[in-house]
Short mmCIF file of C-alpha atoms in Angstrom, two decimals:
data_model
loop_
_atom_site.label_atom_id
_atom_site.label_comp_id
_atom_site.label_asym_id
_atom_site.label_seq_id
_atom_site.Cartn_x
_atom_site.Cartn_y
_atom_site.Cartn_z
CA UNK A 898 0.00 0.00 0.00
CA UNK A 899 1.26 3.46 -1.24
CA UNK A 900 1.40 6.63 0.47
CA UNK A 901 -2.23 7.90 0.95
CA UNK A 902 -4.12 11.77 1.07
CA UNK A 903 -2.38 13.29 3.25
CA UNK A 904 0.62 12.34 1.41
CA UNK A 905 -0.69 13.55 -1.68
CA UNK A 906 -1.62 16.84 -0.10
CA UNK A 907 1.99 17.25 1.22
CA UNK A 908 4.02 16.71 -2.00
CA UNK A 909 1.27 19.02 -3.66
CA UNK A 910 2.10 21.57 -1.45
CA UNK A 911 5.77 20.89 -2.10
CA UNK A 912 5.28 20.78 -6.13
CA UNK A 913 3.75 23.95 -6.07
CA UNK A 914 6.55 25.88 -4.06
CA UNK A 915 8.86 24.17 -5.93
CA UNK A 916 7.70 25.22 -9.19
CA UNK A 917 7.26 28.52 -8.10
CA UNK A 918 10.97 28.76 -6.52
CA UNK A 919 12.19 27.37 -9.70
CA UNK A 920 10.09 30.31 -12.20
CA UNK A 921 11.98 32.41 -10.52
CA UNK A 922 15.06 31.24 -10.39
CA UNK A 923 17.80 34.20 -10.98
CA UNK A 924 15.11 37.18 -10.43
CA UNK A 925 16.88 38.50 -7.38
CA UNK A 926 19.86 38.86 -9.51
CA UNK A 927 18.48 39.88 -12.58
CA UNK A 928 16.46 42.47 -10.61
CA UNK A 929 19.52 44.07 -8.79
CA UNK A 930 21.42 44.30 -12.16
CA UNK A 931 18.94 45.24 -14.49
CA UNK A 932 16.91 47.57 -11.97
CA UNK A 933 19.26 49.00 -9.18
CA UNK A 934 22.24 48.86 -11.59
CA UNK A 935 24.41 46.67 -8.86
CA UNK A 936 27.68 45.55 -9.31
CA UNK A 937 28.61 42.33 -9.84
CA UNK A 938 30.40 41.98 -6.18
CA UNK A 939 26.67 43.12 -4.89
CA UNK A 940 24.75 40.50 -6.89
CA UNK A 941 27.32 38.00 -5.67
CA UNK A 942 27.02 39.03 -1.78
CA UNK A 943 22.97 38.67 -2.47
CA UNK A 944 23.22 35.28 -3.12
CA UNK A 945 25.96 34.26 -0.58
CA UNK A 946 25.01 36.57 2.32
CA UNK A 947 21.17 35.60 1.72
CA UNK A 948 22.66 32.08 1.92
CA UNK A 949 24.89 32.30 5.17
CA UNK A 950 22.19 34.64 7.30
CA UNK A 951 19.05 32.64 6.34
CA UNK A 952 21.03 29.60 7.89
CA UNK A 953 22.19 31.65 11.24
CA UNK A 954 19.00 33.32 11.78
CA UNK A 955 16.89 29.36 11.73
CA UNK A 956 19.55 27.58 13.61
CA UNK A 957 17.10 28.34 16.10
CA UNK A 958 14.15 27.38 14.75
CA UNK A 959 15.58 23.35 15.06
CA UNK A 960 14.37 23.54 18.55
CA UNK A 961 11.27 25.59 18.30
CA UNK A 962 10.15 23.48 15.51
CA UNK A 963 10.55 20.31 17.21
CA UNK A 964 7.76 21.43 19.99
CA UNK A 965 5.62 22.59 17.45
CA UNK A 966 2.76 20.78 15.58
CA UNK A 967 3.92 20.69 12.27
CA UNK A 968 1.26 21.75 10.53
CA UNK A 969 0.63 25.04 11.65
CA UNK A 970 4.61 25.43 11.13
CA UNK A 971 4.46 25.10 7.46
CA UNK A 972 1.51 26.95 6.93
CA UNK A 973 2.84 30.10 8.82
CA UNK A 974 6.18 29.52 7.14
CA UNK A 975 4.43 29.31 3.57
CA UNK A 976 2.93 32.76 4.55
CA UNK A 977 5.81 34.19 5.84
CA UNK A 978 7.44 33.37 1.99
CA UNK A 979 4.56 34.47 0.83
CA UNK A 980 4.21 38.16 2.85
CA UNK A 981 8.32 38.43 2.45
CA UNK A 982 8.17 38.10 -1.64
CA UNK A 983 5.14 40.02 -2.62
CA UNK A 984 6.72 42.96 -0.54
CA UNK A 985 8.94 42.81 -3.78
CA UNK A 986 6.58 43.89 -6.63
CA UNK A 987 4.83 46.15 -4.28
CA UNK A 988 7.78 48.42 -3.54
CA UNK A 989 8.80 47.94 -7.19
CA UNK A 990 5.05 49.56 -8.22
CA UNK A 991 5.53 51.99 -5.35
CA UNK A 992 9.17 52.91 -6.68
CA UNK A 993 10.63 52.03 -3.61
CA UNK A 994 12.39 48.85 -3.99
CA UNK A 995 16.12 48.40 -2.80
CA UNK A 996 18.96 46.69 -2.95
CA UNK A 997 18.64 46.71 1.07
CA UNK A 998 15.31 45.12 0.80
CA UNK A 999 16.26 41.91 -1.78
CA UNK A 1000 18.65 41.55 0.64
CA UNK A 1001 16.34 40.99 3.71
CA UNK A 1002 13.66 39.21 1.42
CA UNK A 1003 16.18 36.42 0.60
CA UNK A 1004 17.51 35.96 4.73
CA UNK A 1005 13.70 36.21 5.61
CA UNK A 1006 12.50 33.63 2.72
CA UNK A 1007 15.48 31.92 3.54
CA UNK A 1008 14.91 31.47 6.95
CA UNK A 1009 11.34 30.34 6.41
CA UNK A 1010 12.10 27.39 3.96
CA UNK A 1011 14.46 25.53 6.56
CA UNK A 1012 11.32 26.02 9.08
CA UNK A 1013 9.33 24.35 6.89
CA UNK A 1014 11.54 21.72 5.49
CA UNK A 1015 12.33 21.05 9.50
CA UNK A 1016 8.80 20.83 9.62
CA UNK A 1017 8.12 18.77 7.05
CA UNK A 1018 10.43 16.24 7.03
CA UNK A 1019 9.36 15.62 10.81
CA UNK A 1020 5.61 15.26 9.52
CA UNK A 1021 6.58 13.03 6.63
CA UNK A 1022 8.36 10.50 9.19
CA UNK A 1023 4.90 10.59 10.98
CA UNK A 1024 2.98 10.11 8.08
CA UNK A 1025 4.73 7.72 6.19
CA UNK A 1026 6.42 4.41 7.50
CA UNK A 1027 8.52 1.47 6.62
CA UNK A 1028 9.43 0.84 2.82
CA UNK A 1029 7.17 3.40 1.50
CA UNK A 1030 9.40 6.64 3.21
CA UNK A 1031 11.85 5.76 0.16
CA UNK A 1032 8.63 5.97 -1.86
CA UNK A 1033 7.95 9.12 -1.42
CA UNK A 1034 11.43 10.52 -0.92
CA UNK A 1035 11.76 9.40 -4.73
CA UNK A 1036 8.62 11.25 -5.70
CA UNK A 1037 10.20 14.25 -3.65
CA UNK A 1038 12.71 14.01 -5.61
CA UNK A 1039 11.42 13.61 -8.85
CA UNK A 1040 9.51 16.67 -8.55
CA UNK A 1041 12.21 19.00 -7.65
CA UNK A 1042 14.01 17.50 -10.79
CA UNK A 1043 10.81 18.30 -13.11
CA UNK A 1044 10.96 21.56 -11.45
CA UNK A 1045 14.21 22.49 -12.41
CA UNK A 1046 13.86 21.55 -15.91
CA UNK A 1047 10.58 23.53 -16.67
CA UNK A 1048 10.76 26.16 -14.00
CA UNK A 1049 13.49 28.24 -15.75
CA UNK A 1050 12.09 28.15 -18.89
CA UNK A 1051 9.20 29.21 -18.04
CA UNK A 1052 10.74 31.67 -16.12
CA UNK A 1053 12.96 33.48 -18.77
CA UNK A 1054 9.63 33.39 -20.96
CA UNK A 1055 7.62 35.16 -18.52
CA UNK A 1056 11.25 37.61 -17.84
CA UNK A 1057 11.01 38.27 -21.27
CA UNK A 1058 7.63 39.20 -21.81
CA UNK A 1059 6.43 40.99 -18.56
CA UNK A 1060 9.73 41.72 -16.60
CA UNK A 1061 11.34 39.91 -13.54
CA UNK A 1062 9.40 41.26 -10.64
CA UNK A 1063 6.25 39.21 -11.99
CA UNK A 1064 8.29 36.17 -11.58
CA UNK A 1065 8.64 37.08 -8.14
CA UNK A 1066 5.11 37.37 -7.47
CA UNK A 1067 4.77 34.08 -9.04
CA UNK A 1068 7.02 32.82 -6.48
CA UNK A 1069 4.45 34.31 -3.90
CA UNK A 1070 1.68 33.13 -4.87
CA UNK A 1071 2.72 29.63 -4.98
CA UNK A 1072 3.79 29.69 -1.03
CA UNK A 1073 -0.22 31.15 -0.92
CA UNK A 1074 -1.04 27.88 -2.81
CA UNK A 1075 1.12 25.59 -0.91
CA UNK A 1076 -0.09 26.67 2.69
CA UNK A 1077 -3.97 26.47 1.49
CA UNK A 1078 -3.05 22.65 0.04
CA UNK A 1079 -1.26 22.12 3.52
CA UNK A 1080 -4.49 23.36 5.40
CA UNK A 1081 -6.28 20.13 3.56
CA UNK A 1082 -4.64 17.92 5.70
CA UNK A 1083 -6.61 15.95 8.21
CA UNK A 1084 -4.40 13.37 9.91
CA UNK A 1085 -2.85 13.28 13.02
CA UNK A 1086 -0.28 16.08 13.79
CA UNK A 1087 3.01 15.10 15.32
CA UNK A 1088 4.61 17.27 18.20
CA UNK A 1089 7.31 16.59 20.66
CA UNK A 1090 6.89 17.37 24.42
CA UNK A 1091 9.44 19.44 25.83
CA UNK A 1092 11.73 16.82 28.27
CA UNK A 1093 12.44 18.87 32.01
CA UNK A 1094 15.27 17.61 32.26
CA UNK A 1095 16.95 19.03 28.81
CA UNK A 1096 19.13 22.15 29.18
CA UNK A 1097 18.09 25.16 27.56
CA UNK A 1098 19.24 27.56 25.92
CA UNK A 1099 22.25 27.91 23.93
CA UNK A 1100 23.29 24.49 24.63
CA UNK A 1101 19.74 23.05 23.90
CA UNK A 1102 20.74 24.65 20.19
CA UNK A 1103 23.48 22.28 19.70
CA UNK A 1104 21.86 19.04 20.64
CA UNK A 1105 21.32 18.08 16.97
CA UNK A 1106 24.92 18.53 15.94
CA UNK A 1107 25.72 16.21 18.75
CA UNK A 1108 23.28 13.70 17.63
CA UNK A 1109 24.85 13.84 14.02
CA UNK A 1110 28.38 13.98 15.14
CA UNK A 1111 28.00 10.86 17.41
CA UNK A 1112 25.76 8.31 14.97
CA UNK A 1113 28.72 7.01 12.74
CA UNK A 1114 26.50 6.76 9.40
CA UNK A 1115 24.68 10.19 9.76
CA UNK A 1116 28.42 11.82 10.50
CA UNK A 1117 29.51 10.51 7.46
CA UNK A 1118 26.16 11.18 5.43
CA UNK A 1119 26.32 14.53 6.26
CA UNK A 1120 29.69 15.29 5.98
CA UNK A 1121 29.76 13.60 2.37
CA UNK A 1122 26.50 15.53 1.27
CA UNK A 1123 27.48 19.12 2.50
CA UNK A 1124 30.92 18.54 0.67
CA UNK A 1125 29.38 17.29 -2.92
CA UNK A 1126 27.13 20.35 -2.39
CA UNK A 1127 29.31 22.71 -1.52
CA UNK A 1128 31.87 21.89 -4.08
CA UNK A 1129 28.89 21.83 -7.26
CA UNK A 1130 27.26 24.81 -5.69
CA UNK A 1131 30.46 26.44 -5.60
CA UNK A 1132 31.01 25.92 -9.44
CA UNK A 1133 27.58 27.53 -10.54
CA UNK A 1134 28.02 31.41 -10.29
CA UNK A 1135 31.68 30.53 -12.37
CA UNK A 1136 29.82 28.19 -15.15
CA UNK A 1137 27.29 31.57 -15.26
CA UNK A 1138 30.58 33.41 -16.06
CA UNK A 1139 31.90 31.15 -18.39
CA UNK A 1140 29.30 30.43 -20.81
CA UNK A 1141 27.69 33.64 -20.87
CA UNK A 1142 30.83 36.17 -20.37
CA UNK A 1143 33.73 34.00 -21.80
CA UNK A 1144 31.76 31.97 -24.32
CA UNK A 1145 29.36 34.09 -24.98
CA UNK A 1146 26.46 31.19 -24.80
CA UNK A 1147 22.55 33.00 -25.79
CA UNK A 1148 20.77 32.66 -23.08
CA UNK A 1149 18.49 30.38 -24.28
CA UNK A 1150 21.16 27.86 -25.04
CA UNK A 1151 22.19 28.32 -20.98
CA UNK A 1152 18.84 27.93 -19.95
CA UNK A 1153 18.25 24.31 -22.28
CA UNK A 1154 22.10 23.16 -21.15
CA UNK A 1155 20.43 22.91 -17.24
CA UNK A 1156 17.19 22.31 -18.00
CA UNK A 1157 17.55 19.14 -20.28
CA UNK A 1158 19.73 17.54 -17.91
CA UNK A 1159 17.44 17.70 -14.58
CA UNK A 1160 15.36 15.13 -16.37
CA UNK A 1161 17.92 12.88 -15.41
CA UNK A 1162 17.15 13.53 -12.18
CA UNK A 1163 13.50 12.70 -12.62
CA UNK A 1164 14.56 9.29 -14.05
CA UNK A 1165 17.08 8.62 -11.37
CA UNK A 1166 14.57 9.47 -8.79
CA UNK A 1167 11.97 7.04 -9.75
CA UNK A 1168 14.70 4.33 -10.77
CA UNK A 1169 15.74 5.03 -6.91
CA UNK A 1170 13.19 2.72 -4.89
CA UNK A 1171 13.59 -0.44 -7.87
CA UNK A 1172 17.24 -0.32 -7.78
CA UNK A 1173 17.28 -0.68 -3.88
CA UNK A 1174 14.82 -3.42 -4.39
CA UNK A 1175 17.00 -5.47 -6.56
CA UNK A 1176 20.59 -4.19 -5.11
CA UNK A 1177 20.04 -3.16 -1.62
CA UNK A 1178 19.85 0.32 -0.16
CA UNK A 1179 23.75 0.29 0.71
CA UNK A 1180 25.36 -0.77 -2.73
CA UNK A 1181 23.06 1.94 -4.47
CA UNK A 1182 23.78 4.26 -2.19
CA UNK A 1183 27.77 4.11 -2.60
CA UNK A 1184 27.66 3.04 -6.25
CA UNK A 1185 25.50 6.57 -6.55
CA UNK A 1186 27.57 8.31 -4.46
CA UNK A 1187 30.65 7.36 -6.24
CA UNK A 1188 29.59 8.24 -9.38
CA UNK A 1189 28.24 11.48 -8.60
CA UNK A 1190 31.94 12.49 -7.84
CA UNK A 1191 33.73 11.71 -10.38
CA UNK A 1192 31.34 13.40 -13.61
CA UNK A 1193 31.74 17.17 -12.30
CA UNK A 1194 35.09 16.92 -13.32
CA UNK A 1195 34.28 16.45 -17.31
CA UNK A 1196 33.22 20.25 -16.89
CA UNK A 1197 36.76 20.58 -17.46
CA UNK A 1198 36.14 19.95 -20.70
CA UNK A 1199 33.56 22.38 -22.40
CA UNK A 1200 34.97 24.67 -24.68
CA UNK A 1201 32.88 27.18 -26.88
CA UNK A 1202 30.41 26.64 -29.19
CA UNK A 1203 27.75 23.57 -29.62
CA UNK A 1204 30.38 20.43 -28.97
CA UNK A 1205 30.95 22.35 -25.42
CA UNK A 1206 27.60 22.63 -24.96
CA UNK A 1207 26.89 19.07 -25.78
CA UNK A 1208 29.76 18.27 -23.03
CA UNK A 1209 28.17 20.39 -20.73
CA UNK A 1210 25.13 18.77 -21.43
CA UNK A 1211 26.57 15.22 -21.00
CA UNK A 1212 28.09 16.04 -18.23
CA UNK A 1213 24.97 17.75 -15.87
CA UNK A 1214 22.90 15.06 -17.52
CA UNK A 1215 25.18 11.70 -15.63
CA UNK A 1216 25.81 14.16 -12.78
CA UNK A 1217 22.49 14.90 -11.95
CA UNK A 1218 20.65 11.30 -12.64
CA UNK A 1219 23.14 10.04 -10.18
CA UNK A 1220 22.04 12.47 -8.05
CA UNK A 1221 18.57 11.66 -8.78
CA UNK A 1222 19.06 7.97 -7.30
CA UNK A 1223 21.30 8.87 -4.37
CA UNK A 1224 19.17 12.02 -2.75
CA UNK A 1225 16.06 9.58 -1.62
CA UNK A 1226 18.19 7.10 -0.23
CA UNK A 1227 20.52 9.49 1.57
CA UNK A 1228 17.19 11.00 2.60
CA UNK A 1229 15.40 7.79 3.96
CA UNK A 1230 17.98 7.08 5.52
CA UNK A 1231 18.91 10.03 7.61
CA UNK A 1232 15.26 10.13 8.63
CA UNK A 1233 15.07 6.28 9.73
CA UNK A 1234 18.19 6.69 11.73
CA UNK A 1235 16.64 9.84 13.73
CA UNK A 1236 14.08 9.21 16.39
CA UNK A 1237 10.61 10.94 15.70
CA UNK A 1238 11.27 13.43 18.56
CA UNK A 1239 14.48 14.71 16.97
CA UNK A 1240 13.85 14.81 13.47
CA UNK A 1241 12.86 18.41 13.26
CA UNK A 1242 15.91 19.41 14.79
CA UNK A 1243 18.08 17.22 13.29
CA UNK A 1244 17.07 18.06 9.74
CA UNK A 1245 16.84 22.20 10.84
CA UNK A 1246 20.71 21.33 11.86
CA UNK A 1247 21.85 19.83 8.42
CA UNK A 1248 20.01 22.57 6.31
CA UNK A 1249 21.82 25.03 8.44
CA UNK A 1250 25.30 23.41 8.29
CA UNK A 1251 24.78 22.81 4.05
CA UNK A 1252 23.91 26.23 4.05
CA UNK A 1253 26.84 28.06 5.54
CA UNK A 1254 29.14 25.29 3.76
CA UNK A 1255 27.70 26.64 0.32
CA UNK A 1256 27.91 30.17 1.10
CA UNK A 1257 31.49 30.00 2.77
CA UNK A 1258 32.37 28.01 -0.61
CA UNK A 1259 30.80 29.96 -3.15
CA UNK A 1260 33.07 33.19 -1.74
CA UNK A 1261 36.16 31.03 -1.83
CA UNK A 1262 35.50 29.78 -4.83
CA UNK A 1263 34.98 33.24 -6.69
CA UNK A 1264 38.07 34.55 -5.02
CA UNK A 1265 39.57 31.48 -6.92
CA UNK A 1266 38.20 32.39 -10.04
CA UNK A 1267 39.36 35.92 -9.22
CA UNK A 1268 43.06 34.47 -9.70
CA UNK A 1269 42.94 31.66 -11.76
CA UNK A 1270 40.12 32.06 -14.33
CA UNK A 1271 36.57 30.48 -13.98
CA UNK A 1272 37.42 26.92 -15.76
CA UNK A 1273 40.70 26.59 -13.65
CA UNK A 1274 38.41 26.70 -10.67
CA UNK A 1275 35.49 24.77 -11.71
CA UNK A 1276 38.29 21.83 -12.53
CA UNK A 1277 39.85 21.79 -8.88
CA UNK A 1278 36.35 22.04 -7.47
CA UNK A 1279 35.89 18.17 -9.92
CA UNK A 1280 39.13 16.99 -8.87
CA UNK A 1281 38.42 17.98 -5.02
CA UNK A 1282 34.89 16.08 -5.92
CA UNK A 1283 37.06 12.53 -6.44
CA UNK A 1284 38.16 12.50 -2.45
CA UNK A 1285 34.22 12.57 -1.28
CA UNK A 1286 33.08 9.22 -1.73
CA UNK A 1287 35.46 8.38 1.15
CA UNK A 1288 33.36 9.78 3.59
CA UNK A 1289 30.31 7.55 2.44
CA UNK A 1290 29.19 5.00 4.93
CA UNK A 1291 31.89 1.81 4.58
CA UNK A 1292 29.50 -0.54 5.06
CA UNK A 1293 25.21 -1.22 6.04
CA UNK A 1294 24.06 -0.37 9.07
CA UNK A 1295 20.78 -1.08 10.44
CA UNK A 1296 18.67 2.19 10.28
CA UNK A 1297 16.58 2.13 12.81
CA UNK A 1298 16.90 4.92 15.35
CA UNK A 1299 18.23 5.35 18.51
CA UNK A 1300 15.73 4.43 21.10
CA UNK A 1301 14.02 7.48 22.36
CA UNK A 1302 10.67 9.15 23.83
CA UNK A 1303 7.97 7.99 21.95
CA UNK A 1304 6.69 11.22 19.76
CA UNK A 1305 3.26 12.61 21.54
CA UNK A 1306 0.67 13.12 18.86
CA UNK A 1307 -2.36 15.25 18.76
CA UNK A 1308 -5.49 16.10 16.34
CA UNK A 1309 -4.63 18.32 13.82
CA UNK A 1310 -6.81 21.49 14.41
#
């Protein structure tokens, strides 16, 4: 038996954010260039700085979420999103919109998606058990991959005809959407009593670090996935500068080169759950996670005009259906191995630490570039790539967590 309604209603809710995240993928930048004139070094502190704060300012939230029904979490975090991103077109109607202000739209946005992904993770460990959490990882998955095919796309069509700031109100609306579809769902909520005896405070804050650090599979889970992350997250502002300053790519040929691949991801992503079935979750999981590392480092390789292209191509394709297989299991199996009444803080924890790894390597990595030339740096970033499969689990584990306090759980209002 599949995942039921409730399901359903939760990965609508996530498809439609998704989508609408993805539509307006590259507005914030597009808007401070092409409507506040910013620099480059401006555009690139926008994305890094929205990157590193969003993560500092919900580190707390791990905690807060954790005693929370989950529910009404994502909902106010949807409209929070929501609020924060049609501020943007309204102060661009009211000629009033500022650098200052995409600034604190991105930390405040920011800052709301790790709520709810805390959130919803939690919930989805509530709502979904035994092998049909991998399931619906996949079809997680597969969505975000769809997503990021047709999202920019459509996207740089609606750019074109009616400007960026509608894309951003896109964006809105779909947290609107998305916190409605949550309000649908009539199960049982899941919340976590607070224990007397836990320390609070800024101690209390750290508890899901610890509970990484010291669960051998998780440590190296973690470790491995905000590494391959970093290191490809890294290389995207440079492959920006590359093809469409160096090589002078159209726009539309930059768009199809990442769009085409993430179908890969799709495939990968519902290939997931079958090859587990017929391999076992461990072998896919490091055969996955091997080969993830070692494609990023044919990027090396694209040169101007269409055969770089088709490299490129190749390349994101492999990469990213690897990725495709890998991200469920790594996900089922990070939320088997945490105890229901830590999984909101646990997951809070690794958003924030992937986070600050990505921002604190996308600055390094452009100070790289600074010296060496974008392809120089997006070629140590692949050959850095080849070391991160050692960090992978060496071996299976049973994933079943830690004993703990059983989860209280209450009506959902």
């Amino acid at each position: 038996m599949g995942p039921g309604s409730d399901f359903r209603r939760l990965w609508s809710a996530y498809a439609v954010s998704t989508y609408g995240t993805w539509a307006a993928f590259g507005a914030f930048p597009l808007i401070a260039v092409r409507v506040l004139h910013a620099s480059a070094f401006a555009v690139s502190l926008l994305e890094a700085a929205g990157l590193a704060v969003a993560a500092v300012v919900a580190f707390p939230l791990g905690p807060w979420v954790e005693h929370r029904t989950k529910l009404p979490v994502m909902i106010t975090a949807d409209l929070v999103r929501f609020l924060a991103m049609a501020s943007v077109p309204v102060a661009y109607a009211l000629g009033l919109l500022s650098y200052v202000q995409l600034l604190v739209v991105s930390v405040v946005s920011g800052a709301a998606g790790l709520a709810f992904t805390a959130a919803s993770g939690a919930y989805l460990k509530h709502l979904v058990r035994g092998d049909d959490l991998l399931v619906a990882n996949g079809r997680f998955e597969g969505t975000n991959w769809v997503a990021t095919a047709a999202g920019p796309p459509l996207g740089g069509t609606l750019v074109g005809l009616l400007g960026p700031v509608v894309t951003v109100l896109a964006d809105s609306l779909s947290y609107l959407l998305s916190a409605l579809t949550v309000r649908r769902i009539r199960g049982d909520d899941v919340a976590t009593p607070r224990d007397p005896a836990a320390r609070p405070g800024v101690a209390g804050l750290f508890h899901g670090w610890r509970f990484i650090l010291r669960d051998g599979v998780l440590r190296r889970l973690f470790l491995n996935q905000v590494l391959v992350g970093g290191l490809i997250m890294a290389t995207g502002p440079l492959l920006a500068v590359l093809l469409l300053g160096e090589y002078h790519v159209p726009a539309w040929q930059y768009g199809l080169a990442f769009g085409v691949p993430a179908l890969g991801g799709f495939a990968g992503a519902r290939l997931s759950p079958r090859l587990v079935r017929r391999y076992g979750r461990h072998r896919v999981l490091t055969a996955s996670g091997w080969l993830r590392s070692l494609f990023p480092l044919g990027l090396a390789f694209v040169r101007p005009g269409v055969s770089g292209l088709l490299v490129l191509i190749v390349v994101e394709g492999l990469l990213i259906t690897c990725m495709g297989v890998f991200n469920p299991i790594h996900a089922t199996e990070r939320l088997q191995r945490t105890p229901a009444d830590r999984a909101a803080r646990v997951l809070s924890t690794w958003s924030v630490g992937s986070r600050l790894v990505q921002a604190a390597l996308m600055v390094v990595w452009g100070v790289l570039a600074a010296f060496t030339g974008p392809l120089a740096a997006i070629t140590v970033s692949g050959v850095l790539l080849l070391a991160t499969p050692l960090l992978l689990p060496r071996r299976s584990h049973p994933s079943g967590p830690a004993p703990a306090a059983p989860a209280e759980n209450v009506r959902a209002a």
